[in-house]
Structures are given as structure tokens and as C-alpha cells.
mmCIF file of C-alpha atoms in Angstrom:
data_model
loop_
_atom_site.group_PDB
_atom_site.id
_atom_site.type_symbol
_atom_site.label_atom_id
_atom_site.label_comp_id
_atom_site.label_asym_id
_atom_site.label_seq_id
_atom_site.Cartn_x
_atom_site.Cartn_y
_atom_site.Cartn_z
ATOM 1 C CA MET A 19 -48.926 19.353 -12.940
ATOM 2 C CA ALA A 20 -49.353 15.654 -12.735
ATOM 3 C CA SER A 21 -46.184 13.632 -12.830
ATOM 4 C CA LEU A 22 -45.551 10.945 -15.491
ATOM 5 C CA GLN A 23 -45.375 7.669 -14.383
ATOM 6 C CA LEU A 24 -43.059 5.115 -16.284
ATOM 7 C CA THR A 25 -45.116 1.880 -15.717
ATOM 8 C CA ALA A 26 -44.660 -0.138 -18.733
ATOM 9 C CA SER A 27 -42.681 -3.348 -18.654
ATOM 10 C CA SER A 28 -39.236 -3.347 -19.934
ATOM 11 C CA SER A 29 -40.443 -5.609 -22.720
ATOM 12 C CA GLN A 30 -43.016 -2.961 -23.790
ATOM 13 C CA TRP A 31 -40.608 -0.213 -24.240
ATOM 14 C CA ILE A 32 -37.993 -2.674 -25.806
ATOM 15 C CA ALA A 33 -40.618 -3.979 -28.522
ATOM 16 C CA GLY A 34 -41.994 -0.465 -28.982
ATOM 17 C CA LYS A 35 -45.152 -1.213 -26.832
ATOM 18 C CA GLY A 36 -44.935 1.714 -24.782
ATOM 19 C CA PRO A 37 -47.810 4.428 -24.563
ATOM 20 C CA PHE A 38 -45.486 6.706 -26.658
ATOM 21 C CA ALA A 39 -45.006 4.010 -29.542
ATOM 22 C CA TRP A 40 -46.450 5.186 -32.964
ATOM 23 C CA ARG A 41 -48.761 1.940 -33.188
ATOM 24 C CA ASN A 42 -50.566 3.120 -36.714
ATOM 25 C CA SER A 43 -47.636 4.495 -38.356
ATOM 26 C CA PRO A 44 -46.648 2.652 -41.733
ATOM 27 C CA ARG A 45 -42.749 3.898 -41.636
ATOM 28 C CA THR A 46 -39.840 1.552 -40.969
ATOM 29 C CA ALA A 47 -37.193 2.643 -38.553
ATOM 30 C CA VAL A 48 -34.149 3.461 -40.211
ATOM 31 C CA PRO A 49 -31.342 1.825 -38.103
ATOM 32 C CA ARG A 50 -28.492 4.313 -37.165
ATOM 33 C CA ARG A 51 -24.964 4.111 -37.434
ATOM 34 C CA VAL A 52 -22.972 4.176 -34.375
ATOM 35 C CA ALA A 53 -19.278 4.965 -34.525
ATOM 36 C CA VAL A 54 -17.620 2.361 -32.108
ATOM 37 C CA ARG A 55 -14.259 3.537 -30.960
ATOM 38 C CA PRO A 56 -11.434 1.026 -30.269
ATOM 39 C CA ILE A 57 -10.625 0.713 -26.294
ATOM 40 C CA ARG A 58 -6.979 2.139 -26.193
ATOM 41 C CA ALA A 59 -4.584 2.975 -23.322
ATOM 42 C CA GLY A 60 -2.530 5.686 -25.336
ATOM 43 C CA SER A 61 0.852 5.251 -26.458
ATOM 44 C CA TYR A 62 1.443 2.819 -23.493
ATOM 45 C CA THR A 63 -0.806 0.070 -24.852
ATOM 46 C CA ASP A 64 2.134 -2.433 -26.287
ATOM 47 C CA GLU A 65 4.139 -1.701 -23.078
ATOM 48 C CA LEU A 66 1.387 -2.594 -20.613
ATOM 49 C CA VAL A 67 0.632 -5.683 -22.104
ATOM 50 C CA GLN A 68 4.239 -6.727 -22.044
ATOM 51 C CA THR A 69 4.545 -5.732 -18.693
ATOM 52 C CA ALA A 70 1.626 -7.664 -17.540
ATOM 53 C CA LYS A 71 2.820 -10.648 -19.440
ATOM 54 C CA SER A 72 6.388 -10.538 -17.414
ATOM 55 C CA ILE A 73 4.938 -10.262 -14.209
ATOM 56 C CA ALA A 74 2.383 -13.140 -15.082
ATOM 57 C CA SER A 75 5.367 -15.472 -16.051
ATOM 58 C CA PRO A 76 5.278 -19.182 -14.848
ATOM 59 C CA GLY A 77 6.600 -19.976 -11.450
ATOM 60 C CA ARG A 78 6.570 -16.603 -10.269
ATOM 61 C CA GLY A 79 4.492 -14.149 -8.364
ATOM 62 C CA ILE A 80 4.368 -10.761 -6.308
ATOM 63 C CA LEU A 81 6.002 -9.813 -3.184
ATOM 64 C CA ALA A 82 3.727 -7.283 -1.434
ATOM 65 C CA VAL A 83 6.098 -4.832 0.719
ATOM 66 C CA ASP A 84 3.846 -1.747 0.267
ATOM 67 C CA GLU A 85 2.554 -1.514 4.085
ATOM 68 C CA SER A 86 2.091 2.179 5.051
ATOM 69 C CA ASN A 87 4.589 3.463 7.437
ATOM 70 C CA ALA A 88 2.242 3.131 10.168
ATOM 71 C CA THR A 89 1.666 -0.672 9.456
ATOM 72 C CA CYS A 90 5.274 -1.065 9.000
ATOM 73 C CA GLY A 91 5.885 0.004 12.551
ATOM 74 C CA LYS A 92 3.188 -2.543 13.951
ATOM 75 C CA ARG A 93 5.364 -4.931 12.195
ATOM 76 C CA LEU A 94 8.536 -3.748 13.469
ATOM 77 C CA ALA A 95 7.059 -3.396 17.035
ATOM 78 C CA SER A 96 6.060 -7.081 17.080
ATOM 79 C CA ILE A 97 10.279 -7.567 17.139
ATOM 80 C CA GLY A 98 10.919 -4.965 19.511
ATOM 81 C CA MET A 99 11.990 -2.433 16.872
ATOM 82 C CA GLU A 100 10.946 1.288 16.609
ATOM 83 C CA ASN A 101 8.995 2.703 13.617
ATOM 84 C CA THR A 102 11.876 4.981 12.347
ATOM 85 C CA GLU A 103 12.776 5.720 8.537
ATOM 86 C CA GLU A 104 16.138 4.074 9.122
ATOM 87 C CA ASN A 105 14.542 0.742 10.507
ATOM 88 C CA ARG A 106 11.994 0.676 7.855
ATOM 89 C CA GLN A 107 14.702 1.036 5.144
ATOM 90 C CA ALA A 108 16.666 -1.771 6.818
ATOM 91 C CA TYR A 109 13.868 -4.169 6.927
ATOM 92 C CA ARG A 110 12.691 -3.578 3.149
ATOM 93 C CA GLN A 111 16.429 -3.747 2.193
ATOM 94 C CA LEU A 112 16.563 -7.098 3.660
ATOM 95 C CA LEU A 113 13.566 -7.930 1.433
ATOM 96 C CA LEU A 114 14.751 -6.454 -1.539
ATOM 97 C CA THR A 115 18.324 -7.100 -1.851
ATOM 98 C CA THR A 116 17.811 -11.114 -1.201
ATOM 99 C CA PRO A 117 20.134 -12.651 -3.787
ATOM 100 C CA GLY A 118 18.409 -15.295 -5.951
ATOM 101 C CA LEU A 119 14.650 -13.874 -5.527
ATOM 102 C CA GLY A 120 13.646 -13.021 -9.025
ATOM 103 C CA ALA A 121 13.851 -16.860 -9.651
ATOM 104 C CA TYR A 122 10.432 -16.791 -7.707
ATOM 105 C CA ILE A 123 9.357 -13.164 -7.711
ATOM 106 C CA SER A 124 8.232 -11.324 -10.934
ATOM 107 C CA GLY A 125 7.122 -7.942 -9.357
ATOM 108 C CA ALA A 126 7.243 -6.239 -5.776
ATOM 109 C CA ILE A 127 4.624 -3.730 -4.908
ATOM 110 C CA LEU A 128 6.448 -0.893 -2.827
ATOM 111 C CA PHE A 129 5.254 1.992 -0.549
ATOM 112 C CA GLU A 130 5.943 5.522 -2.139
ATOM 113 C CA GLU A 131 8.884 5.680 0.679
ATOM 114 C CA THR A 132 10.593 2.884 -0.539
ATOM 115 C CA LEU A 133 10.329 3.542 -4.186
ATOM 116 C CA TYR A 134 12.316 6.704 -3.620
ATOM 117 C CA GLN A 135 15.161 4.685 -0.906
ATOM 118 C CA SER A 136 18.258 3.662 -1.507
ATOM 119 C CA SER A 137 20.189 0.540 0.151
ATOM 120 C CA THR A 138 22.908 1.593 2.793
ATOM 121 C CA ASP A 139 25.610 1.105 0.069
ATOM 122 C CA GLY A 140 23.582 3.520 -2.331
ATOM 123 C CA LYS A 141 22.131 1.737 -4.741
ATOM 124 C CA LYS A 142 18.395 2.357 -5.520
ATOM 125 C CA PHE A 143 16.050 -0.107 -4.290
ATOM 126 C CA VAL A 144 14.202 -0.045 -7.954
ATOM 127 C CA ASP A 145 17.797 -1.136 -9.398
ATOM 128 C CA CYS A 146 18.159 -3.959 -6.865
ATOM 129 C CA LEU A 147 14.954 -5.178 -7.942
ATOM 130 C CA LEU A 148 15.725 -4.759 -11.956
ATOM 131 C CA HIS A 149 19.107 -6.329 -11.352
ATOM 132 C CA GLU A 150 16.833 -9.688 -10.190
ATOM 133 C CA LYS A 151 14.331 -8.863 -13.326
ATOM 134 C CA ILE A 152 11.661 -8.061 -10.708
ATOM 135 C CA MET A 153 9.463 -5.401 -11.887
ATOM 136 C CA PRO A 154 8.901 -2.566 -9.557
ATOM 137 C CA GLY A 155 5.445 -1.703 -8.587
ATOM 138 C CA ILE A 156 3.900 1.230 -6.339
ATOM 139 C CA LYS A 157 0.802 1.481 -3.911
ATOM 140 C CA VAL A 158 -1.241 4.248 -5.365
ATOM 141 C CA ASP A 159 -4.194 4.585 -3.187
ATOM 142 C CA LYS A 160 -4.597 7.070 -0.026
ATOM 143 C CA GLY A 161 -6.560 4.402 2.048
ATOM 144 C CA LEU A 162 -9.975 3.801 3.322
ATOM 145 C CA VAL A 163 -12.079 6.552 4.774
ATOM 146 C CA PRO A 164 -15.789 5.992 6.183
ATOM 147 C CA LEU A 165 -18.423 5.922 3.403
ATOM 148 C CA PRO A 166 -21.432 8.197 4.340
ATOM 149 C CA GLY A 167 -24.902 6.402 3.662
ATOM 150 C CA SER A 168 -23.450 3.238 3.953
ATOM 151 C CA ASN A 169 -23.911 0.550 6.520
ATOM 152 C CA ASN A 170 -20.592 1.628 8.280
ATOM 153 C CA GLU A 171 -18.753 0.691 5.223
ATOM 154 C CA SER A 172 -15.611 2.226 3.656
ATOM 155 C CA TRP A 173 -14.250 3.408 0.182
ATOM 156 C CA CYS A 174 -10.993 4.316 -1.016
ATOM 157 C CA GLN A 175 -9.570 7.704 -1.777
ATOM 158 C CA GLY A 176 -6.708 8.752 -3.776
ATOM 159 C CA LEU A 177 -8.190 9.885 -7.445
ATOM 160 C CA ASP A 178 -7.355 13.552 -6.909
ATOM 161 C CA GLY A 179 -3.842 14.092 -8.513
ATOM 162 C CA LEU A 180 -3.572 10.386 -9.254
ATOM 163 C CA ALA A 181 -2.511 11.168 -12.647
ATOM 164 C CA SER A 182 0.417 13.538 -11.914
ATOM 165 C CA ARG A 183 1.625 11.218 -9.115
ATOM 166 C CA CYS A 184 1.472 8.068 -11.546
ATOM 167 C CA ALA A 185 3.438 10.039 -14.144
ATOM 168 C CA GLU A 186 6.080 10.904 -11.326
ATOM 169 C CA TYR A 187 6.420 7.111 -10.298
ATOM 170 C CA TYR A 188 6.838 5.917 -13.762
ATOM 171 C CA LYS A 189 9.643 8.358 -14.181
ATOM 172 C CA GLN A 190 11.179 6.744 -10.818
ATOM 173 C CA GLY A 191 11.145 3.323 -12.460
ATOM 174 C CA ALA A 192 7.609 1.926 -11.467
ATOM 175 C CA ARG A 193 5.709 -0.149 -14.139
ATOM 176 C CA PHE A 194 2.570 -1.116 -12.249
ATOM 177 C CA ALA A 195 0.089 0.109 -9.709
ATOM 178 C CA LYS A 196 -1.924 -1.120 -6.877
ATOM 179 C CA TRP A 197 -5.160 0.296 -5.481
ATOM 180 C CA ARG A 198 -6.584 -1.810 -2.509
ATOM 181 C CA THR A 199 -10.404 -1.120 -1.609
ATOM 182 C CA VAL A 200 -12.432 -3.467 0.712
ATOM 183 C CA VAL A 201 -16.048 -5.195 0.660
ATOM 184 C CA SER A 202 -17.491 -6.344 4.056
ATOM 185 C CA ILE A 203 -19.961 -9.295 4.052
ATOM 186 C CA PRO A 204 -20.908 -8.489 7.727
ATOM 187 C CA SER A 205 -21.912 -4.768 6.565
ATOM 188 C CA GLY A 206 -24.250 -6.429 3.794
ATOM 189 C CA PRO A 207 -22.437 -5.386 1.746
ATOM 190 C CA SER A 208 -24.988 -2.512 0.492
ATOM 191 C CA ALA A 209 -25.226 -2.005 -3.111
ATOM 192 C CA LEU A 210 -23.793 1.715 -2.427
ATOM 193 C CA ALA A 211 -20.360 0.324 -1.188
ATOM 194 C CA VAL A 212 -20.132 -2.196 -4.064
ATOM 195 C CA LYS A 213 -20.495 0.370 -6.752
ATOM 196 C CA GLU A 214 -18.263 2.777 -5.220
ATOM 197 C CA ALA A 215 -15.659 0.213 -5.001
ATOM 198 C CA ALA A 216 -16.159 -0.665 -8.592
ATOM 199 C CA TRP A 217 -16.047 2.640 -10.033
ATOM 200 C CA GLY A 218 -13.263 3.780 -7.803
ATOM 201 C CA LEU A 219 -11.189 0.707 -9.165
ATOM 202 C CA ALA A 220 -11.954 1.477 -12.690
ATOM 203 C CA ARG A 221 -11.155 5.046 -12.687
ATOM 204 C CA TYR A 222 -7.698 4.472 -10.939
ATOM 205 C CA ALA A 223 -6.997 1.639 -13.555
ATOM 206 C CA ALA A 224 -7.604 3.981 -16.646
ATOM 207 C CA ILE A 225 -5.686 6.642 -14.992
ATOM 208 C CA ALA A 226 -2.846 4.164 -14.310
ATOM 209 C CA GLN A 227 -2.978 3.036 -18.016
ATOM 210 C CA ASP A 228 -2.916 6.235 -19.432
ATOM 211 C CA ASN A 229 0.401 6.912 -17.469
ATOM 212 C CA GLY A 230 2.178 3.746 -18.248
ATOM 213 C CA LEU A 231 1.410 1.575 -15.205
ATOM 214 C CA VAL A 232 -0.417 -1.805 -15.335
ATOM 215 C CA PRO A 233 -3.043 -1.427 -12.803
ATOM 216 C CA ILE A 234 -3.629 -4.263 -9.985
ATOM 217 C CA VAL A 235 -7.288 -4.189 -9.735
ATOM 218 C CA GLU A 236 -8.016 -5.255 -5.697
ATOM 219 C CA PRO A 237 -11.535 -5.635 -4.263
ATOM 220 C CA GLU A 238 -10.608 -7.199 -1.206
ATOM 221 C CA ILE A 239 -13.890 -9.148 0.240
ATOM 222 C CA LEU A 240 -12.815 -9.540 3.827
ATOM 223 C CA LEU A 241 -12.459 -12.620 5.975
ATOM 224 C CA ASP A 242 -14.353 -11.145 8.806
ATOM 225 C CA GLY A 243 -17.689 -12.994 9.664
ATOM 226 C CA ASP A 244 -19.268 -16.140 10.214
ATOM 227 C CA HIS A 245 -20.694 -16.762 6.619
ATOM 228 C CA SER A 246 -20.687 -19.974 4.502
ATOM 229 C CA ILE A 247 -18.481 -20.027 1.494
ATOM 230 C CA GLU A 248 -21.717 -20.101 -0.418
ATOM 231 C CA ARG A 249 -22.317 -16.637 0.894
ATOM 232 C CA THR A 250 -18.891 -15.533 -0.193
ATOM 233 C CA LEU A 251 -19.342 -17.132 -3.701
ATOM 234 C CA GLN A 252 -22.452 -14.859 -4.055
ATOM 235 C CA VAL A 253 -20.989 -11.650 -3.241
ATOM 236 C CA ALA A 254 -17.662 -12.359 -4.810
ATOM 237 C CA GLU A 255 -19.532 -12.921 -8.328
ATOM 238 C CA LYS A 256 -21.593 -9.488 -7.532
ATOM 239 C CA VAL A 257 -18.570 -7.728 -6.832
ATOM 240 C CA TRP A 258 -16.409 -8.727 -9.687
ATOM 241 C CA ALA A 259 -19.367 -8.482 -12.216
ATOM 242 C CA GLU A 260 -19.593 -4.754 -11.003
ATOM 243 C CA VAL A 261 -15.901 -4.132 -11.432
ATOM 244 C CA PHE A 262 -15.832 -5.364 -14.939
ATOM 245 C CA PHE A 263 -18.611 -3.536 -16.106
ATOM 246 C CA TYR A 264 -16.964 -0.451 -14.874
ATOM 247 C CA LEU A 265 -13.747 -1.329 -16.259
ATOM 248 C CA ALA A 266 -15.361 -1.741 -19.823
ATOM 249 C CA GLU A 267 -17.246 1.444 -19.278
ATOM 250 C CA ASN A 268 -13.656 3.322 -18.502
ATOM 251 C CA ASN A 269 -12.207 1.602 -21.625
ATOM 252 C CA VAL A 270 -9.496 -0.149 -19.783
ATOM 253 C CA VAL A 271 -7.451 -2.454 -21.695
ATOM 254 C CA PHE A 272 -8.150 -6.056 -20.045
ATOM 255 C CA GLU A 273 -4.791 -7.237 -21.457
ATOM 256 C CA GLY A 274 -2.994 -4.743 -19.366
ATOM 257 C CA ILE A 275 -4.384 -5.112 -15.949
ATOM 258 C CA LEU A 276 -3.717 -7.780 -13.301
ATOM 259 C CA LEU A 277 -6.056 -8.961 -10.553
ATOM 260 C CA LYS A 278 -5.920 -9.389 -6.932
ATOM 261 C CA PRO A 279 -8.747 -10.997 -5.425
ATOM 262 C CA SER A 280 -9.169 -12.651 -2.170
ATOM 263 C CA MET A 281 -9.821 -16.330 -2.117
ATOM 264 C CA VAL A 282 -13.655 -17.776 -1.810
ATOM 265 C CA THR A 283 -13.478 -18.959 1.545
ATOM 266 C CA PRO A 284 -15.851 -19.465 4.694
ATOM 267 C CA GLY A 285 -15.855 -16.321 6.920
ATOM 268 C CA ALA A 286 -13.126 -16.630 9.602
ATOM 269 C CA GLU A 287 -15.367 -17.327 12.341
ATOM 270 C CA HIS A 288 -17.527 -19.926 10.278
ATOM 271 C CA LYS A 289 -17.979 -22.896 12.103
ATOM 272 C CA GLU A 290 -16.688 -25.299 9.531
ATOM 273 C CA LYS A 291 -13.141 -24.719 7.903
ATOM 274 C CA ALA A 292 -13.049 -25.551 4.348
ATOM 275 C CA SER A 293 -10.151 -27.951 2.531
ATOM 276 C CA PRO A 294 -7.906 -26.261 0.001
ATOM 277 C CA GLU A 295 -9.928 -28.431 -2.863
ATOM 278 C CA THR A 296 -13.162 -26.681 -1.669
ATOM 279 C CA ILE A 297 -11.523 -23.417 -1.769
ATOM 280 C CA ALA A 298 -10.149 -23.947 -5.246
ATOM 281 C CA LYS A 299 -13.565 -25.156 -6.356
ATOM 282 C CA TYR A 300 -15.224 -22.340 -5.420
ATOM 283 C CA THR A 301 -12.800 -19.638 -6.211
ATOM 284 C CA LEU A 302 -12.216 -20.897 -9.696
ATOM 285 C CA LYS A 303 -16.044 -21.154 -9.959
ATOM 286 C CA MET A 304 -16.372 -17.505 -9.550
ATOM 287 C CA LEU A 305 -13.475 -16.693 -11.974
ATOM 288 C CA ASN A 306 -14.697 -18.398 -14.639
ATOM 289 C CA ARG A 307 -18.232 -16.987 -14.260
ATOM 290 C CA ARG A 308 -16.510 -13.353 -14.151
ATOM 291 C CA VAL A 309 -13.130 -12.861 -15.367
ATOM 292 C CA PRO A 310 -12.490 -12.667 -19.061
ATOM 293 C CA PRO A 311 -9.860 -14.982 -20.275
ATOM 294 C CA ALA A 312 -8.012 -11.483 -22.035
ATOM 295 C CA VAL A 313 -6.761 -11.095 -18.420
ATOM 296 C CA PRO A 314 -3.448 -12.021 -18.226
ATOM 297 C CA GLY A 315 -2.671 -12.640 -14.518
ATOM 298 C CA ILE A 316 -4.538 -13.326 -11.115
ATOM 299 C CA MET A 317 -2.175 -12.706 -8.455
ATOM 300 C CA PHE A 318 -4.384 -13.728 -5.009
ATOM 301 C CA LEU A 319 -3.822 -11.719 -1.768
ATOM 302 C CA SER A 320 -3.401 -14.168 1.393
ATOM 303 C CA GLY A 321 -5.795 -12.151 3.641
ATOM 304 C CA GLY A 322 -4.849 -13.449 7.095
ATOM 305 C CA GLN A 323 -4.562 -16.982 6.432
ATOM 306 C CA SER A 324 -1.434 -18.680 7.662
ATOM 307 C CA GLU A 325 1.774 -19.026 5.270
ATOM 308 C CA VAL A 326 1.140 -22.722 4.643
ATOM 309 C CA GLU A 327 -2.806 -22.145 4.058
ATOM 310 C CA ALA A 328 -2.260 -19.414 1.286
ATOM 311 C CA THR A 329 0.323 -21.718 -0.364
ATOM 312 C CA LEU A 330 -2.037 -24.948 -0.073
ATOM 313 C CA ASN A 331 -4.914 -23.004 -1.565
ATOM 314 C CA LEU A 332 -2.961 -21.599 -4.298
ATOM 315 C CA ASN A 333 -1.427 -25.094 -5.289
ATOM 316 C CA ALA A 334 -4.954 -26.642 -5.279
ATOM 317 C CA MET A 335 -6.044 -24.041 -7.707
ATOM 318 C CA ASN A 336 -3.389 -25.028 -10.367
ATOM 319 C CA GLN A 337 -3.950 -28.771 -10.533
ATOM 320 C CA GLY A 338 -5.441 -28.217 -13.925
ATOM 321 C CA PRO A 339 -4.969 -25.806 -16.654
ATOM 322 C CA ASN A 340 -6.605 -22.307 -16.177
ATOM 323 C CA PRO A 341 -7.104 -19.377 -18.675
ATOM 324 C CA TRP A 342 -5.094 -16.876 -16.771
ATOM 325 C CA HIS A 343 -1.697 -17.249 -14.816
ATOM 326 C CA VAL A 344 -3.212 -17.974 -11.483
ATOM 327 C CA SER A 345 -0.188 -16.945 -8.789
ATOM 328 C CA PHE A 346 0.172 -14.970 -5.488
ATOM 329 C CA SER A 347 0.809 -11.342 -4.490
ATOM 330 C CA TYR A 348 1.535 -12.103 -0.580
ATOM 331 C CA ALA A 349 2.794 -9.570 2.025
ATOM 332 C CA ARG A 350 2.292 -11.367 5.532
ATOM 333 C CA ALA A 351 2.303 -14.827 3.794
ATOM 334 C CA LEU A 352 5.848 -14.207 2.335
ATOM 335 C CA GLN A 353 7.191 -12.158 5.425
ATOM 336 C CA ASN A 354 5.994 -13.443 8.772
ATOM 337 C CA THR A 355 8.490 -16.039 9.290
ATOM 338 C CA VAL A 356 11.277 -13.713 7.708
ATOM 339 C CA LEU A 357 10.274 -10.928 10.298
ATOM 340 C CA LYS A 358 10.496 -13.218 13.522
ATOM 341 C CA THR A 359 13.990 -14.877 11.977
ATOM 342 C CA TRP A 360 15.569 -11.583 11.597
ATOM 343 C CA GLN A 361 14.518 -9.930 14.917
ATOM 344 C CA GLY A 362 16.226 -6.619 13.742
ATOM 345 C CA ARG A 363 20.019 -8.005 14.174
ATOM 346 C CA PRO A 364 22.439 -7.508 11.343
ATOM 347 C CA GLU A 365 23.562 -10.993 12.262
ATOM 348 C CA ASN A 366 20.347 -12.637 10.989
ATOM 349 C CA ILE A 367 20.143 -11.092 8.012
ATOM 350 C CA GLY A 368 21.508 -14.083 5.855
ATOM 351 C CA ALA A 369 18.971 -16.442 7.768
ATOM 352 C CA ALA A 370 15.981 -14.106 7.162
ATOM 353 C CA GLN A 371 16.698 -14.016 3.292
ATOM 354 C CA LYS A 372 16.747 -17.878 3.247
ATOM 355 C CA ALA A 373 13.568 -17.872 4.923
ATOM 356 C CA LEU A 374 12.249 -15.475 2.270
ATOM 357 C CA LEU A 375 13.465 -17.761 -0.537
ATOM 358 C CA VAL A 376 11.849 -20.550 1.119
ATOM 359 C CA ARG A 377 8.539 -19.220 1.216
ATOM 360 C CA ALA A 378 8.860 -17.803 -2.191
ATOM 361 C CA ASN A 379 10.219 -21.288 -3.522
ATOM 362 C CA ALA A 380 7.052 -22.875 -2.152
ATOM 363 C CA ASN A 381 4.420 -20.510 -3.670
ATOM 364 C CA SER A 382 6.448 -20.611 -6.843
ATOM 365 C CA LEU A 383 5.725 -24.553 -6.730
ATOM 366 C CA ALA A 384 2.393 -23.855 -6.105
ATOM 367 C CA GLN A 385 1.516 -21.511 -9.090
ATOM 368 C CA LEU A 386 2.778 -24.374 -10.757
ATOM 369 C CA GLY A 387 0.673 -27.145 -9.100
ATOM 370 C CA ARG A 388 3.773 -29.198 -7.437
ATOM 371 C CA TYR A 389 3.730 -27.653 -3.974
ATOM 372 C CA SER A 390 3.807 -30.188 -0.708
ATOM 373 C CA GLU A 391 3.476 -29.232 2.721
ATOM 374 C CA GLU A 392 6.185 -31.719 3.855
ATOM 375 C CA GLY A 393 8.834 -30.449 6.046
ATOM 376 C CA GLU A 394 6.693 -27.033 6.639
ATOM 377 C CA THR A 395 7.251 -25.520 10.242
ATOM 378 C CA GLU A 396 4.724 -25.075 12.754
ATOM 379 C CA GLU A 397 5.300 -21.155 12.600
ATOM 380 C CA ALA A 398 4.292 -21.293 9.265
ATOM 381 C CA LYS A 399 0.881 -23.101 10.042
ATOM 382 C CA LYS A 400 -0.001 -20.250 12.259
ATOM 383 C CA GLY A 401 -3.072 -18.100 10.897
ATOM 384 C CA MET A 402 -2.648 -14.505 10.917
ATOM 385 C CA PHE A 403 -6.186 -13.392 10.965
ATOM 386 C CA GLN A 404 -6.819 -10.331 12.634
ATOM 387 C CA LYS A 405 -10.532 -9.167 12.876
ATOM 388 C CA GLY A 406 -11.279 -5.470 11.624
ATOM 389 C CA TYR A 407 -7.227 -5.551 10.404
ATOM 390 C CA THR A 408 -6.519 -2.555 8.683
ATOM 391 C CA TYR A 409 -3.116 -1.490 6.835
#
């Protein structure tokens, strides 16, 4: 049996000129009524919008403390500490009980272990955050695994059982969630990997909203590679176009999400380094082309930049008005100096908390477009990029 070849051009099909068109029919097609249903996020819609607005508040950003136990262990090992639950609790207590942190931080992303932990004096970490008017968040993905059929790329797992986990996290006090997947420019990226990243993010976002959690949408475009900033822009535009297509397909409420993009920079091994002004120009160009103004907040990841680099770039992006709150969601770019100041010693807790406030204040000023590099230490200027970094 001969197979049917669909060789007609799209214009032929759209205009009714294809081989099956009723060329001589005098009939006029009657337009069908299509029922368009409003986009909803269940009974949580108003709360989601309010939560997102609260996190995207002037001069404030997100502290990411959601490292897995293994990654937290690497951080502790860098200062000679053993990776035990007690030591992880001690470090996270230092961060989450810093007095005055809420002046600069509006949300804190926690790992599951931390969400259920308490301080050594018995106060739940969730309550410590709420006392500072900081919204508790939770990492909900289950990490990256190899993507079969791709160019040595990965996909993010964790959709199985996500609804019930989100419901439990909400009961525990979490009000927003984070799901991180990655795209590698040296790997292509393949169309398969981009589509898988976008679809996974969209399904997660819909499930999170259905259970009362504002989803942070994070397709990280890795710094690895020697590509130009123009190439990063091209890939970022492709990735975010795909992400928003599938977010819409899944009826995600844009007013109740936050984004966590990587900045548009050259690859870490590119021969020419871009200035903060250039990075701001390319990043804002991408965002204006791809992100609807309905999205309340864009909370950048630092992605291995030094503490000062991440702050300078954020400051450059806030030199003019933006249709969204442009802020930060940093892990290493807020914690690096803190960890080295602490060294695991109880007598250093006060100094380490002051170091956290210094970095949080610097990024708060950058969110307002008022940051100055003057007075920054050499330690804060050291890059933290690690090739093939995983966490």
C-alpha cells in the first residue's frame, strides 16, 4: 500500500489549497465556537500571587541554602569539617538565625533535611525565617541523570510523587519551591535536551502551584565552554522560548511564578571577558524578548561567578527600569566568605553572620542599582567557577 506524502507547503494547508481542499464547493465554512477556559491554579491562585510579590520586594532577594547533603559535605570539607547532620545543622543555623537578615533577604530555599530541622535551642528553622519576614522555600527536584539519546546531556528527575511531597512541604511551612535543570552549550545543546528541560519545568510548575507553592523556574545554562556571549544569547533565547511555551501549555499562572535564570555571559573559557555593562545589555535583551511582564520576579543565579562579579552584574541590570523585579538567588555568592570566616568554630559565628550581612546588603544595593565595589575584599573577588560542577 502506498504511503501518503504530506508534501504541500504550510501556506497551502492553511489557505485551504492542499490536495484535499473542496475546490469547487460553493459552501462557506461556518466558524466553530471554541470554549476557552481561564487559566487557574486551583484555590491557591491569590496566595501564590501574593507570595511571589512578597519575595520580589524592593531591595531584597533569595538566599539559596538548598545544597544536597553531599554538596554541603564538600563545603564543610573545605574548612576541615566532617559531613554529619550535626555539622550541617550548625552551618545552616548560622545562616538562618542571622539577626537582621530579613532586611535584605525575602526568601530562603532549603533542602528537605533543613525544612524539618530546628535550631539547637529547639526553634524550628521555618519559624526562625518567618520571624525575620523571610519566606521559607524548598528544593523539590531529585537531581540530574543522563538523558538517553542526547549528546551526553542530562534531564532532571522528581515528578513522580511531586504532588504529595509539595502538599507535605506546604504543611511544614514552605511557600515556594525550586526545580533546577541544566542546559550545556558545548553539548549542542540538543533539541531533545532543551525540550525535556522545558517540559519538566512546566510540569513541576503546574504541580507546585496546584499545591500552594510558588515555583521558581530554573533552566541553568552552564558557564562551561569557550563560546562567545552572542552564542549564549542565542541559546538562552531558544531555551526560554521553549520554557514559556510549555508553561502556557500547562496552564501555569505567570503572576504566581519566579524565574531563576543564569546571566548571559561568555563561556568561562572564552578568551575575552565581558564587562558588567555588556552582560547586563545582553541579559536584559534576552529577558525583554522572552519573558512576559506578568512575571513578578527574576532572581538570578550566580553560577560560579565571584561574589563581587555577581553583584556588579546585578547592579548593572538595575541602572534603569525593568518590567520585573530583577534580583538575586545566590548560594556560593552569598556564602563563600561566610564559610571561610566561620571555619566551624563557635567563637566565629558572630563574625560569619556579619560577613553574610555584608554580602546580603551589597546585593540589596545592587537590586536597587546603588552598589559600589569600593571596599570589597580580595577574597570576595575570587572566581568560584568549577568545570563540570554538580550539586
